[in-house]
Amino acid sequence: MAPQANTINVYTVADLPTAPALGTPALAIVNDASLPSVGAVPTGGGLVTALVWFNGSVWHIVAL
């Protein structure tokens, strides 16, 4: 049996889930980050794509 790949969903910052469902990846991609920096909470309205991680409380940018 071949291993299954996890899917990372793409959202705008405004459409990020409040909290990921239990058992789903706590990673997502946002495609409208504005002036992002690693470790920051993402803000929308920009043109930058960024990988974000949910830490149990808020989303944080982990890669640009």
PDB file of C-alpha atoms in Angstrom:
ATOM      1  CA  MET A   1       0.000   0.000   0.000  1.00  0.00           C
ATOM      2  CA  ALA A   2       1.451   3.363  -1.039  1.00  0.00           C
ATOM      3  CA  PRO A   3       1.682   6.114   1.586  1.00  0.00           C
ATOM      4  CA  GLN A   4      -0.869   8.894   1.263  1.00  0.00           C
ATOM      5  CA  ALA A   5       0.191  12.503   0.932  1.00  0.00           C
ATOM      6  CA  ASN A   6      -1.357  15.126   3.174  1.00  0.00           C
ATOM      7  CA  THR A   7      -3.093  17.997   1.451  1.00  0.00           C
ATOM      8  CA  ILE A   8      -2.420  21.571   2.508  1.00  0.00           C
ATOM      9  CA  ASN A   9      -5.322  23.859   1.643  1.00  0.00           C
ATOM     10  CA  VAL A  10      -4.999  27.371   0.218  1.00  0.00           C
ATOM     11  CA  TYR A  11      -6.989  30.217   1.801  1.00  0.00           C
ATOM     12  CA  THR A  12      -7.110  33.966   1.982  1.00  0.00           C
ATOM     13  CA  VAL A  13      -6.189  35.183   5.456  1.00  0.00           C
ATOM     14  CA  ALA A  14      -9.834  36.097   6.117  1.00  0.00           C
ATOM     15  CA  ASP A  15     -10.950  32.576   5.208  1.00  0.00           C
ATOM     16  CA  LEU A  16      -8.507  30.691   7.458  1.00  0.00           C
ATOM     17  CA  PRO A  17     -10.422  28.399   9.804  1.00  0.00           C
ATOM     18  CA  THR A  18     -10.735  29.674  13.363  1.00  0.00           C
ATOM     19  CA  ALA A  19      -9.140  26.379  14.394  1.00  0.00           C
ATOM     20  CA  PRO A  20      -8.371  23.328  12.260  1.00  0.00           C
ATOM     21  CA  ALA A  21     -10.621  20.334  12.828  1.00  0.00           C
ATOM     22  CA  LEU A  22      -9.156  17.720  15.139  1.00  0.00           C
ATOM     23  CA  GLY A  23      -7.053  15.301  13.133  1.00  0.00           C
ATOM     24  CA  THR A  24      -6.449  17.683  10.222  1.00  0.00           C
ATOM     25  CA  PRO A  25      -3.127  19.367   9.458  1.00  0.00           C
ATOM     26  CA  ALA A  26      -2.437  22.561  11.364  1.00  0.00           C
ATOM     27  CA  LEU A  27      -0.737  23.919   8.233  1.00  0.00           C
ATOM     28  CA  ALA A  28      -2.273  26.022   5.486  1.00  0.00           C
ATOM     29  CA  ILE A  29      -1.202  28.321   2.689  1.00  0.00           C
ATOM     30  CA  VAL A  30      -2.450  31.897   2.432  1.00  0.00           C
ATOM     31  CA  ASN A  31      -2.259  33.648  -0.914  1.00  0.00           C
ATOM     32  CA  ASP A  32      -2.892  37.241   0.141  1.00  0.00           C
ATOM     33  CA  ALA A  33      -0.442  37.959   2.975  1.00  0.00           C
ATOM     34  CA  SER A  34       0.501  41.615   3.391  1.00  0.00           C
ATOM     35  CA  LEU A  35       4.091  42.434   4.423  1.00  0.00           C
ATOM     36  CA  PRO A  36       4.620  38.980   5.948  1.00  0.00           C
ATOM     37  CA  SER A  37       7.517  37.984   8.172  1.00  0.00           C
ATOM     38  CA  VAL A  38       8.290  34.587   9.635  1.00  0.00           C
ATOM     39  CA  GLY A  39       6.746  34.222  13.095  1.00  0.00           C
ATOM     40  CA  ALA A  40       4.188  36.975  12.579  1.00  0.00           C
ATOM     41  CA  VAL A  41       0.425  36.579  12.589  1.00  0.00           C
ATOM     42  CA  PRO A  42      -0.656  36.927   8.939  1.00  0.00           C
ATOM     43  CA  THR A  43      -2.658  39.900   7.712  1.00  0.00           C
ATOM     44  CA  GLY A  44      -4.532  39.865   4.427  1.00  0.00           C
ATOM     45  CA  GLY A  45      -4.835  42.262   1.546  1.00  0.00           C
ATOM     46  CA  GLY A  46      -1.428  41.639   0.000  1.00  0.00           C
ATOM     47  CA  LEU A  47      -0.048  39.569  -2.847  1.00  0.00           C
ATOM     48  CA  VAL A  48       2.370  37.267  -1.014  1.00  0.00           C
ATOM     49  CA  THR A  49       1.883  33.515  -0.640  1.00  0.00           C
ATOM     50  CA  ALA A  50       2.953  32.133   2.754  1.00  0.00           C
ATOM     51  CA  LEU A  51       2.843  28.876   4.696  1.00  0.00           C
ATOM     52  CA  VAL A  52       1.079  29.288   8.041  1.00  0.00           C
ATOM     53  CA  TRP A  53       0.839  27.064  11.117  1.00  0.00           C
ATOM     54  CA  PHE A  54      -1.872  27.012  13.798  1.00  0.00           C
ATOM     55  CA  ASN A  55      -0.261  26.904  17.244  1.00  0.00           C
ATOM     56  CA  GLY A  56      -3.459  26.049  19.108  1.00  0.00           C
ATOM     57  CA  SER A  57      -4.385  29.685  19.523  1.00  0.00           C
ATOM     58  CA  VAL A  58      -3.546  31.699  16.377  1.00  0.00           C
ATOM     59  CA  TRP A  59      -2.043  31.239  12.906  1.00  0.00           C
ATOM     60  CA  HIS A  60       1.641  32.165  12.421  1.00  0.00           C
ATOM     61  CA  ILE A  61       3.716  32.502   9.253  1.00  0.00           C
ATOM     62  CA  VAL A  62       6.381  29.782   9.085  1.00  0.00           C
ATOM     63  CA  ALA A  63       7.715  30.208   5.524  1.00  0.00           C
ATOM     64  CA  LEU A  64       7.484  32.595   2.595  1.00  0.00           C
TER      65      LEU A  64
END
